[in-house]
């Protein structure tokens, strides 16, 4: 369950006497306990825990996140019913049975209008039969019937709750009783036009979405969709059966549409007919002369009855069942006169258009459907809608900048009426600037887009200085007294880097450096802390520094070759992995110092993981040290680039990255959707 309309949220917030479900107690009659056990045994083995990678669009790019829900196997060959808001817009689906067996699944059919999806399990072997549940007749449900809700609440897999049916034909209306409310899904899709939900009080929580509602005969009578405040709502099995039938026959869903909205007629003191409240411009109904205020009496001779709101979805299902492209004879009442019209049935179109990203331009775009154009009051459905932009990329950096909700009408003067034509126009672009024609509200704008500047180098740096591999503290009067050398000045060594020339020359922790190349180091104040470092930097790399040392109250001299200062993390070689959206850099000596790594530890350090990218979904983290990728050793950025180039060319199903994280080592598995990469 993700997001509902505001009216539904308000409905769920109302005080209710319906209690949350509780497991049957010992006081429940034995025959009911036995019935529950029989029903559980028939459906529970076919319950699936669904884990998905959801693909969504934001900030000018496609992003991904992990999500999940429930489903139920309903055929012997592995077809699964679940919610569209669980399985729609996904790039990977994994189904896990109560036994722990996991299988990948593919989407066979999506139907946002009913919030249903049909999946097919991808089995490696068909020798072992699959458990499956049978769909029951949801029209036989009565208020007070016992039901079981099975699913994965809060992703606690394979759970079951118990309750009763409290309403068999629930619809949602506004509080004034003048409008039926659809439920809005996250992607902007709406559901509920054809649905009368089964309301029940078996406990439903996030993660239960798509799971079966089961009667005591062990039949699936609903697919759970919504829940909260102790009340749940399920899509009737009879509606789900129709959607499943399309999937089993390999057919797209086709529903009839004539372009009218209706209201029940009880408020105008009628018991039959349906009141037309809106006629879609240019729709079949408008072309046939039907007007708002008309009362539909029959369709092809079949009487129409929408007395109450609960009967409105029945009317829309009656329309949806009409053959597309065929005439329907509509009998209607206008005033006191009965009229007849012949209306050609059109196909009910999907509300939300397909959305894609265009990486090179830093935008996400969406196909405009006729319903979208109607709701947004566009003159037509031509063009593509800009849904988000990425900062610093060409469209956002254009003059003037392209904005979210702009409609792109043409590129370089060539119309882009849909996604396909837009993508073809982009593919023809070279490295030169180009013009984009836009519609922004009532304005028609022209902007110039410049190609991205890819000249920036990945590797930075500056000229190195001479360096001594130690850390020191100033010998203040207090420190001098504490070490038994009152009056001493200089720098006390606090750390000697084990891999440095200073270590090889014999410098030790506790030595006090009093002079460099015969020049006394008169350091006794905290503000003198950087004097030794600056004095070393003034010398040449490779020269020897003659250090006067106090060690155990004795004066000695040690010559130390001066090294080039090691690269800092900001100066290290870097690489950006654009496909999986993370960045790395070389390991520096300072990393070895601070992380206590030996010279035997090699790899590249992850510096950034972009939220919503494949690396982020897999769990790669900043500061991870990548040591190998698909068993190929990665010593540095150069190796990383070569290995990733080979991986992208090979397109393996799983990219196995071995990382060092803190004091542990572990594996990170990236499972990309290759068809959406390399664009």
PDB file of C-alpha atoms in Angstrom, residues 411-574:
ATOM      1  CA  UNK A 411      13.704  20.003 -31.828  1.00  0.00           C
ATOM      2  CA  UNK A 412      15.530  21.993 -34.509  1.00  0.00           C
ATOM      3  CA  UNK A 413      12.147  22.746 -36.039  1.00  0.00           C
ATOM      4  CA  UNK A 414      11.116  19.074 -36.382  1.00  0.00           C
ATOM      5  CA  UNK A 415       7.930  18.196 -34.467  1.00  0.00           C
ATOM      6  CA  UNK A 416       8.182  15.762 -31.543  1.00  0.00           C
ATOM      7  CA  UNK A 417       4.550  14.700 -31.030  1.00  0.00           C
ATOM      8  CA  UNK A 418       5.435  11.639 -28.924  1.00  0.00           C
ATOM      9  CA  UNK A 419       8.237   9.852 -27.060  1.00  0.00           C
ATOM     10  CA  UNK A 420       9.439   7.940 -30.098  1.00  0.00           C
ATOM     11  CA  UNK A 421       9.829  11.027 -32.280  1.00  0.00           C
ATOM     12  CA  UNK A 422      11.582  12.895 -29.461  1.00  0.00           C
ATOM     13  CA  UNK A 423      14.098  10.087 -28.949  1.00  0.00           C
ATOM     14  CA  UNK A 424      14.734   9.885 -32.694  1.00  0.00           C
ATOM     15  CA  UNK A 425      15.343  13.636 -32.828  1.00  0.00           C
ATOM     16  CA  UNK A 426      17.823  13.426 -29.943  1.00  0.00           C
ATOM     17  CA  UNK A 427      19.653  10.533 -31.620  1.00  0.00           C
ATOM     18  CA  UNK A 428      20.224  12.720 -34.705  1.00  0.00           C
ATOM     19  CA  UNK A 429      21.826  15.530 -32.702  1.00  0.00           C
ATOM     20  CA  UNK A 430      25.561  16.046 -32.980  1.00  0.00           C
ATOM     21  CA  UNK A 431      27.879  18.100 -30.800  1.00  0.00           C
ATOM     22  CA  UNK A 432      26.387  21.402 -31.923  1.00  0.00           C
ATOM     23  CA  UNK A 433      23.831  23.540 -30.115  1.00  0.00           C
ATOM     24  CA  UNK A 434      20.187  23.050 -31.080  1.00  0.00           C
ATOM     25  CA  UNK A 435      16.836  24.775 -30.656  1.00  0.00           C
ATOM     26  CA  UNK A 436      13.857  23.470 -28.710  1.00  0.00           C
ATOM     27  CA  UNK A 437      10.276  24.689 -29.156  1.00  0.00           C
ATOM     28  CA  UNK A 438       8.281  24.654 -25.912  1.00  0.00           C
ATOM     29  CA  UNK A 439       4.780  25.286 -24.669  1.00  0.00           C
ATOM     30  CA  UNK A 440       4.714  26.696 -21.136  1.00  0.00           C
ATOM     31  CA  UNK A 441       1.145  27.268 -20.009  1.00  0.00           C
ATOM     32  CA  UNK A 442      -0.145  29.658 -22.714  1.00  0.00           C
ATOM     33  CA  UNK A 443       3.304  30.689 -23.997  1.00  0.00           C
ATOM     34  CA  UNK A 444       5.169  29.271 -26.967  1.00  0.00           C
ATOM     35  CA  UNK A 445       8.894  29.589 -26.256  1.00  0.00           C
ATOM     36  CA  UNK A 446      12.089  28.918 -28.138  1.00  0.00           C
ATOM     37  CA  UNK A 447      15.303  28.042 -26.306  1.00  0.00           C
ATOM     38  CA  UNK A 448      18.846  27.111 -27.310  1.00  0.00           C
ATOM     39  CA  UNK A 449      20.448  24.027 -25.769  1.00  0.00           C
ATOM     40  CA  UNK A 450      24.226  23.595 -25.733  1.00  0.00           C
ATOM     41  CA  UNK A 451      25.878  20.162 -25.609  1.00  0.00           C
ATOM     42  CA  UNK A 452      27.565  19.166 -22.329  1.00  0.00           C
ATOM     43  CA  UNK A 453      31.208  20.093 -21.760  1.00  0.00           C
ATOM     44  CA  UNK A 454      33.028  16.809 -21.319  1.00  0.00           C
ATOM     45  CA  UNK A 455      36.515  18.290 -21.320  1.00  0.00           C
ATOM     46  CA  UNK A 456      36.915  18.342 -17.543  1.00  0.00           C
ATOM     47  CA  UNK A 457      39.661  15.944 -16.444  1.00  0.00           C
ATOM     48  CA  UNK A 458      38.903  13.289 -13.881  1.00  0.00           C
ATOM     49  CA  UNK A 459      42.351  13.532 -12.346  1.00  0.00           C
ATOM     50  CA  UNK A 460      43.513  16.603 -10.506  1.00  0.00           C
ATOM     51  CA  UNK A 461      46.603  17.515  -8.490  1.00  0.00           C
ATOM     52  CA  UNK A 462      49.347  20.039  -7.870  1.00  0.00           C
ATOM     53  CA  UNK A 463      53.164  20.060  -7.750  1.00  0.00           C
ATOM     54  CA  UNK A 464      54.380  18.014  -4.755  1.00  0.00           C
ATOM     55  CA  UNK A 465      56.496  19.437  -1.914  1.00  0.00           C
ATOM     56  CA  UNK A 466      59.323  17.905   0.071  1.00  0.00           C
ATOM     57  CA  UNK A 467      57.972  15.902   2.975  1.00  0.00           C
ATOM     58  CA  UNK A 468      59.086  14.116   6.129  1.00  0.00           C
ATOM     59  CA  UNK A 469      57.001  11.099   7.185  1.00  0.00           C
ATOM     60  CA  UNK A 470      56.329  12.070  10.789  1.00  0.00           C
ATOM     61  CA  UNK A 471      53.794  13.806  13.012  1.00  0.00           C
ATOM     62  CA  UNK A 472      55.034  16.162  15.733  1.00  0.00           C
ATOM     63  CA  UNK A 473      53.997  18.394  18.610  1.00  0.00           C
ATOM     64  CA  UNK A 474      55.648  21.641  19.766  1.00  0.00           C
ATOM     65  CA  UNK A 475      57.848  21.300  22.854  1.00  0.00           C
ATOM     66  CA  UNK A 476      56.205  23.964  24.977  1.00  0.00           C
ATOM     67  CA  UNK A 477      57.651  24.737  28.439  1.00  0.00           C
ATOM     68  CA  UNK A 478      55.059  22.433  30.005  1.00  0.00           C
ATOM     69  CA  UNK A 479      55.907  19.591  27.597  1.00  0.00           C
ATOM     70  CA  UNK A 480      59.643  20.172  28.146  1.00  0.00           C
ATOM     71  CA  UNK A 481      59.198  19.883  31.891  1.00  0.00           C
ATOM     72  CA  UNK A 482      57.013  16.759  31.513  1.00  0.00           C
ATOM     73  CA  UNK A 483      59.684  14.906  29.476  1.00  0.00           C
ATOM     74  CA  UNK A 484      62.451  15.939  31.849  1.00  0.00           C
ATOM     75  CA  UNK A 485      64.096  18.427  29.461  1.00  0.00           C
ATOM     76  CA  UNK A 486      63.400  21.840  30.998  1.00  0.00           C
ATOM     77  CA  UNK A 487      64.357  24.664  28.666  1.00  0.00           C
ATOM     78  CA  UNK A 488      64.311  22.444  25.549  1.00  0.00           C
ATOM     79  CA  UNK A 489      62.713  23.748  22.344  1.00  0.00           C
ATOM     80  CA  UNK A 490      61.735  22.103  19.051  1.00  0.00           C
ATOM     81  CA  UNK A 491      59.389  19.371  17.907  1.00  0.00           C
ATOM     82  CA  UNK A 492      58.634  16.085  19.659  1.00  0.00           C
ATOM     83  CA  UNK A 493      57.865  13.195  17.268  1.00  0.00           C
ATOM     84  CA  UNK A 494      54.435  11.684  18.008  1.00  0.00           C
ATOM     85  CA  UNK A 495      54.166   9.272  15.032  1.00  0.00           C
ATOM     86  CA  UNK A 496      56.551   7.848  12.446  1.00  0.00           C
ATOM     87  CA  UNK A 497      54.871   6.468   9.313  1.00  0.00           C
ATOM     88  CA  UNK A 498      56.198   2.919   8.998  1.00  0.00           C
ATOM     89  CA  UNK A 499      56.496   2.974   5.205  1.00  0.00           C
ATOM     90  CA  UNK A 500      58.383   6.327   5.094  1.00  0.00           C
ATOM     91  CA  UNK A 501      62.068   7.265   4.680  1.00  0.00           C
ATOM     92  CA  UNK A 502      61.877   8.755   8.179  1.00  0.00           C
ATOM     93  CA  UNK A 503      61.179   5.282   9.573  1.00  0.00           C
ATOM     94  CA  UNK A 504      63.984   3.749   7.507  1.00  0.00           C
ATOM     95  CA  UNK A 505      66.399   6.429   8.755  1.00  0.00           C
ATOM     96  CA  UNK A 506      65.680   5.484  12.357  1.00  0.00           C
ATOM     97  CA  UNK A 507      63.512   8.288  13.698  1.00  0.00           C
ATOM     98  CA  UNK A 508      61.468   7.250  16.734  1.00  0.00           C
ATOM     99  CA  UNK A 509      58.418   8.423  18.641  1.00  0.00           C
ATOM    100  CA  UNK A 510      59.682  10.577  21.536  1.00  0.00           C
ATOM    101  CA  UNK A 511      62.677  12.035  19.671  1.00  0.00           C
ATOM    102  CA  UNK A 512      62.904  15.826  19.950  1.00  0.00           C
ATOM    103  CA  UNK A 513      64.058  17.604  16.761  1.00  0.00           C
ATOM    104  CA  UNK A 514      65.985  20.715  17.757  1.00  0.00           C
ATOM    105  CA  UNK A 515      67.588  21.767  14.445  1.00  0.00           C
ATOM    106  CA  UNK A 516      67.348  21.219  10.680  1.00  0.00           C
ATOM    107  CA  UNK A 517      70.472  21.510   8.530  1.00  0.00           C
ATOM    108  CA  UNK A 518      72.223  23.378  11.346  1.00  0.00           C
ATOM    109  CA  UNK A 519      69.392  25.868  11.812  1.00  0.00           C
ATOM    110  CA  UNK A 520      67.952  25.817  15.328  1.00  0.00           C
ATOM    111  CA  UNK A 521      64.187  25.243  15.580  1.00  0.00           C
ATOM    112  CA  UNK A 522      63.153  27.684  18.278  1.00  0.00           C
ATOM    113  CA  UNK A 523      59.638  26.362  18.686  1.00  0.00           C
ATOM    114  CA  UNK A 524      58.012  26.695  22.096  1.00  0.00           C
ATOM    115  CA  UNK A 525      54.507  28.065  21.367  1.00  0.00           C
ATOM    116  CA  UNK A 526      51.473  26.260  19.989  1.00  0.00           C
ATOM    117  CA  UNK A 527      51.369  28.677  17.043  1.00  0.00           C
ATOM    118  CA  UNK A 528      54.804  27.362  15.985  1.00  0.00           C
ATOM    119  CA  UNK A 529      53.282  23.969  15.075  1.00  0.00           C
ATOM    120  CA  UNK A 530      53.678  24.350  11.291  1.00  0.00           C
ATOM    121  CA  UNK A 531      57.211  25.783  11.296  1.00  0.00           C
ATOM    122  CA  UNK A 532      58.953  22.428  10.780  1.00  0.00           C
ATOM    123  CA  UNK A 533      56.573  21.459   7.928  1.00  0.00           C
ATOM    124  CA  UNK A 534      57.209  24.775   6.157  1.00  0.00           C
ATOM    125  CA  UNK A 535      60.973  24.456   6.633  1.00  0.00           C
ATOM    126  CA  UNK A 536      60.889  20.982   5.041  1.00  0.00           C
ATOM    127  CA  UNK A 537      58.749  22.208   2.129  1.00  0.00           C
ATOM    128  CA  UNK A 538      61.348  24.880   1.330  1.00  0.00           C
ATOM    129  CA  UNK A 539      63.894  22.130   0.571  1.00  0.00           C
ATOM    130  CA  UNK A 540      64.190  20.048  -2.574  1.00  0.00           C
ATOM    131  CA  UNK A 541      62.679  16.595  -2.990  1.00  0.00           C
ATOM    132  CA  UNK A 542      65.509  14.056  -2.786  1.00  0.00           C
ATOM    133  CA  UNK A 543      67.772  16.264  -0.676  1.00  0.00           C
ATOM    134  CA  UNK A 544      68.884  15.086   2.758  1.00  0.00           C
ATOM    135  CA  UNK A 545      67.704  16.782   5.888  1.00  0.00           C
ATOM    136  CA  UNK A 546      70.243  16.772   8.717  1.00  0.00           C
ATOM    137  CA  UNK A 547      68.243  16.568  11.931  1.00  0.00           C
ATOM    138  CA  UNK A 548      69.617  17.345  15.359  1.00  0.00           C
ATOM    139  CA  UNK A 549      67.850  15.044  17.804  1.00  0.00           C
ATOM    140  CA  UNK A 550      67.542  14.783  21.575  1.00  0.00           C
ATOM    141  CA  UNK A 551      66.950  11.122  22.464  1.00  0.00           C
ATOM    142  CA  UNK A 552      66.983   9.995  26.076  1.00  0.00           C
ATOM    143  CA  UNK A 553      68.761  13.251  27.021  1.00  0.00           C
ATOM    144  CA  UNK A 554      71.523  12.556  24.474  1.00  0.00           C
ATOM    145  CA  UNK A 555      72.245  14.573  21.310  1.00  0.00           C
ATOM    146  CA  UNK A 556      72.466  12.669  18.013  1.00  0.00           C
ATOM    147  CA  UNK A 557      72.332  13.576  14.314  1.00  0.00           C
ATOM    148  CA  UNK A 558      70.258  11.660  11.730  1.00  0.00           C
ATOM    149  CA  UNK A 559      70.241  12.277   7.989  1.00  0.00           C
ATOM    150  CA  UNK A 560      66.841  11.682   6.384  1.00  0.00           C
ATOM    151  CA  UNK A 561      66.156  11.717   2.592  1.00  0.00           C
ATOM    152  CA  UNK A 562      63.249  14.079   1.884  1.00  0.00           C
ATOM    153  CA  UNK A 563      60.397  12.462  -0.053  1.00  0.00           C
ATOM    154  CA  UNK A 564      57.714  13.929  -2.263  1.00  0.00           C
ATOM    155  CA  UNK A 565      54.612  14.629  -0.229  1.00  0.00           C
ATOM    156  CA  UNK A 566      52.093  11.787  -0.785  1.00  0.00           C
ATOM    157  CA  UNK A 567      48.924  12.615  -2.665  1.00  0.00           C
ATOM    158  CA  UNK A 568      46.036  13.701  -0.486  1.00  0.00           C
ATOM    159  CA  UNK A 569      42.567  12.227  -1.098  1.00  0.00           C
ATOM    160  CA  UNK A 570      41.626  15.417  -2.994  1.00  0.00           C
ATOM    161  CA  UNK A 571      44.600  14.926  -5.322  1.00  0.00           C
ATOM    162  CA  UNK A 572      44.115  11.212  -5.936  1.00  0.00           C
ATOM    163  CA  UNK A 573      43.128   9.866  -9.348  1.00  0.00           C
ATOM    164  CA  UNK A 574      39.346   9.587  -9.655  1.00  0.00           C
TER     165      UNK A 574
END
